[in-house]
Every structure is written in structure tokens, then in C-alpha cells.
Coordinates of N, CA and C in Angstrom, one line a residue:
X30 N 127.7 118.1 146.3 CA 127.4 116.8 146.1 C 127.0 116.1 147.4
X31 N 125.6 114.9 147.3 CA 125.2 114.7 148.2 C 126.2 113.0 148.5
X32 N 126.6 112.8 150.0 CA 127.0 111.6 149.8 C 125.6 110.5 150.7
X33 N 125.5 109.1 150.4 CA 124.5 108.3 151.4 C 125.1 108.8 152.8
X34 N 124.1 108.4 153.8 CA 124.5 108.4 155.5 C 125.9 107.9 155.6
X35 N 125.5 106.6 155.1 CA 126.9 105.7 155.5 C 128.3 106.0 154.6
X36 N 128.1 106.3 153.6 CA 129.7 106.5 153.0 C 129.8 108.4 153.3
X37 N 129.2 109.0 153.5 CA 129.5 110.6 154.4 C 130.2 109.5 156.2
X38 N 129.3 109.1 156.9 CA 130.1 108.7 158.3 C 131.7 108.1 158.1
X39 N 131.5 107.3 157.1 CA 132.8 106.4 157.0 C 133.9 107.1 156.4
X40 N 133.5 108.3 155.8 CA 134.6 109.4 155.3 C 135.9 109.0 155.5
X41 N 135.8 109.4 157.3 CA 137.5 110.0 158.2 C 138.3 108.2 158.4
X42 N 137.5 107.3 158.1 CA 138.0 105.9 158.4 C 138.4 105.8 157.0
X43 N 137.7 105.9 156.0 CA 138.4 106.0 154.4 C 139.7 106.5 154.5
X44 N 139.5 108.1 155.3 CA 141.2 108.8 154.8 C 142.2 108.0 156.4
X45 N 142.0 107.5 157.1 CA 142.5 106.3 157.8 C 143.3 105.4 157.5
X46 N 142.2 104.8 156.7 CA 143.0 103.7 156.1 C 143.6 104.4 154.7
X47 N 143.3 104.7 154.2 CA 144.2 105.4 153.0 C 145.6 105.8 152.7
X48 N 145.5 106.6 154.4 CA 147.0 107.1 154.9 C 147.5 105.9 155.6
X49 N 147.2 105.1 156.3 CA 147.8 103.8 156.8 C 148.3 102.9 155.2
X50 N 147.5 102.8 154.5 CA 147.9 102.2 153.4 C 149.5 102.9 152.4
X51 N 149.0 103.8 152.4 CA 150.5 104.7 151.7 C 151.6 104.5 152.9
X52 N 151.6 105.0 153.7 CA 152.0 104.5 154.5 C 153.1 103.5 155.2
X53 N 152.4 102.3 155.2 CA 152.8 100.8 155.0 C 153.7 100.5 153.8
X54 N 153.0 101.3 152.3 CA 153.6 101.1 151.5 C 155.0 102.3 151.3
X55 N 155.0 102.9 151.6 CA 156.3 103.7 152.0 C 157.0 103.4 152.9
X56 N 156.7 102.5 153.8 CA 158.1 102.4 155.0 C 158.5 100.2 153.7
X57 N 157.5 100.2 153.3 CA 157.8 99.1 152.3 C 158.9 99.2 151.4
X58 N 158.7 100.3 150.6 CA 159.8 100.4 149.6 C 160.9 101.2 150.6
X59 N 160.9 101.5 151.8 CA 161.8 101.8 152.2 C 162.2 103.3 152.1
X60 N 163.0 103.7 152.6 CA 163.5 105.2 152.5 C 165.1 105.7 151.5
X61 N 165.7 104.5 151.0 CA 166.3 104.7 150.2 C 166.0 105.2 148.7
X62 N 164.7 105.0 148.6 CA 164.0 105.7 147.7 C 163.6 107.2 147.3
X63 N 163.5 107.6 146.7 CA 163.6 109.0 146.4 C 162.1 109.7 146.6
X64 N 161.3 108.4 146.2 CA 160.0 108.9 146.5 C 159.3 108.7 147.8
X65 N 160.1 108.0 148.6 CA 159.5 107.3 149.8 C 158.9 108.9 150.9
X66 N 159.8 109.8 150.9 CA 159.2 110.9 151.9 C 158.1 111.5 151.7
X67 N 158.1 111.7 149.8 CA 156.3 112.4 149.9 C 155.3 110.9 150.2
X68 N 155.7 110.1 149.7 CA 154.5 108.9 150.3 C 154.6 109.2 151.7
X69 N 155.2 109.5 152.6 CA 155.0 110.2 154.0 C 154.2 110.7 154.4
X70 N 154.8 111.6 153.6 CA 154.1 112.8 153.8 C 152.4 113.3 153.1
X71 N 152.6 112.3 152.5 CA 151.1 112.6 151.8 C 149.8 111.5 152.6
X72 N 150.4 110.5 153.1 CA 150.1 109.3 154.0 C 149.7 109.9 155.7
X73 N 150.6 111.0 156.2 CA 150.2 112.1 157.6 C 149.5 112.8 157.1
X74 N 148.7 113.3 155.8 CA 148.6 114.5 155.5 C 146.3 114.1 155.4
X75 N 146.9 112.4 154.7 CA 145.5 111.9 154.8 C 145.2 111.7 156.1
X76 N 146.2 111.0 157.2 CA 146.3 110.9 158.7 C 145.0 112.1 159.2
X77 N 145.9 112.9 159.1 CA 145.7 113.8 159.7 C 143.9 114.7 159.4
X78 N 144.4 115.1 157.9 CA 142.6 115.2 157.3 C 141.3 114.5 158.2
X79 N 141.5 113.2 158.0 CA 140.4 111.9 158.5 C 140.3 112.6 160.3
X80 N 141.4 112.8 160.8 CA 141.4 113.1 161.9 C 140.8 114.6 162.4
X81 N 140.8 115.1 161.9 CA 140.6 116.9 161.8 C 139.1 117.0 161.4
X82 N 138.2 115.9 160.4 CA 137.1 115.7 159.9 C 136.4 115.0 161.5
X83 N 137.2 114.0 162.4 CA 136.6 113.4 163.1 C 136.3 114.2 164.7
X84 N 137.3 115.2 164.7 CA 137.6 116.3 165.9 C 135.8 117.4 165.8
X85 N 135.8 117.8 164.1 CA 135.3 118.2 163.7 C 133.5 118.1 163.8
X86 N 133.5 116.8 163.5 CA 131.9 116.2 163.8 C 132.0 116.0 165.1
X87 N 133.0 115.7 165.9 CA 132.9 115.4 167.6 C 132.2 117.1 168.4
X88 N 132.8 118.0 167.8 CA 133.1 119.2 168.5 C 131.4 119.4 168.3
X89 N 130.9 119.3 166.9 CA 129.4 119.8 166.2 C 128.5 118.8 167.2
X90 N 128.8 117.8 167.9 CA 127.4 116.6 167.7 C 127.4 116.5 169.3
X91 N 128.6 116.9 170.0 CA 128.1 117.0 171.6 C 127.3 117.4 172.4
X92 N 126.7 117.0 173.1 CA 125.7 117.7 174.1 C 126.2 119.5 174.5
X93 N 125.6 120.3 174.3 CA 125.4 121.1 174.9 C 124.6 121.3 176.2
X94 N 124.9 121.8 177.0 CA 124.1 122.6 178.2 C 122.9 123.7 177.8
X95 N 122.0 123.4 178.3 CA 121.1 124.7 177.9 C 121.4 126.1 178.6
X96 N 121.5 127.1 177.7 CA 122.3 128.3 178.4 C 120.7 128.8 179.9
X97 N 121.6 129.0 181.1 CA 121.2 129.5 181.9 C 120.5 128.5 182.9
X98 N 121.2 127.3 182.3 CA 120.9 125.9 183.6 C 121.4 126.0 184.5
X99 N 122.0 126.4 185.8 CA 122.6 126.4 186.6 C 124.4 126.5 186.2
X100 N 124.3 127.7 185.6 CA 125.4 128.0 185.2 C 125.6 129.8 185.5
X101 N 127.0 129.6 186.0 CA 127.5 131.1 186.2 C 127.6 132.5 185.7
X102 N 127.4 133.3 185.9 CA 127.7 134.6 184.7 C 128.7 134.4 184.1
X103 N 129.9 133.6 185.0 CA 131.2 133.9 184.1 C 130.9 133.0 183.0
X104 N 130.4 131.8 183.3 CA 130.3 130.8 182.0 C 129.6 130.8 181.0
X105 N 128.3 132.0 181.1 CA 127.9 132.6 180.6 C 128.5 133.4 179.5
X106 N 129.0 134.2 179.8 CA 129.9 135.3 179.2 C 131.1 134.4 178.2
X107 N 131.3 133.8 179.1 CA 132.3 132.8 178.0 C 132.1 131.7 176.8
X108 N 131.0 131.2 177.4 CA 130.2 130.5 176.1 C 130.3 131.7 174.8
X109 N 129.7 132.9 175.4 CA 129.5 133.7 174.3 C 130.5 133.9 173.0
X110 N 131.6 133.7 173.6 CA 133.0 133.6 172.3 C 133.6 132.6 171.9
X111 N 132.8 131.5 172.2 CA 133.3 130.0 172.0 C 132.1 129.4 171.3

């Protein structure tokens, strides 16, 4: 499934706010509740997602170096497995 530019970028900020919202609403109803931990837990779980999505396009979209710019054998050899 294809999504527009803008609701694909705004993805990791959707699961953001998502998990901030459960969240909020879980420390809301408090912890005397029986259900309050998986709202926790499912609230870090979106945390985390949105975060792992944002690590993810950061790692794909950075500049690289052009191999063999003034760069070492060793760093050479090491790019190779990374």
C-alpha cells in the first residue's frame, strides 16, 4: 500500500503522539487499575516503534562518503561489513 509523501514522513510522529496519548491516559486512570500496565506498555511499545522507524530513515538518508575519498584501507575494509 502506497501512502502520500506527507502522511508516509509524519508516520513516526503519529506513533509519537499515539504513545504519548495512551500514555497520559494511563498514568490518568492511574495505576490502581488493572488495566493501566498494558496501556503502558502498549503506549512504550508505540514509543518506541515511531522511534526505531525514525533511527531507521536517519541511518538510510545520511550522507555517505564516496568509497576511496581519502579514506584508509582499514576504513575501507570496514565499510565492507557495515
Amino acid at each position: 500500500m502506497w501512502l502520500p509523501h506527507r502522511l508516509y514522513e509524519a508516520v513516526p510522529k503519529i506513533f509519537f503522539a499515539v504513545g504519548g496519548s495512551i500514555l497520559a491516559g494511563a498514568l490518568y486512570i492511574g495505576f490502581a487499575s488493572r488495566s493501566a500496565p498494558f496501556y503502558v506498555f502498549v503506549a512504550l511499545g508505540c514509543i518506541a516503534y515511531g522511534a526505531s522507524i525514525m533511527w531507521l530513515r536517519y541511518r538510510y538518508r545520511r550522507p555517505r562518503p564516496s568509497p576511496g575519498v581519502d579514506e584508509s584501507p582499514i576504513e575501507s575494509a570496514a565499510r565492507k561489513f557495515h
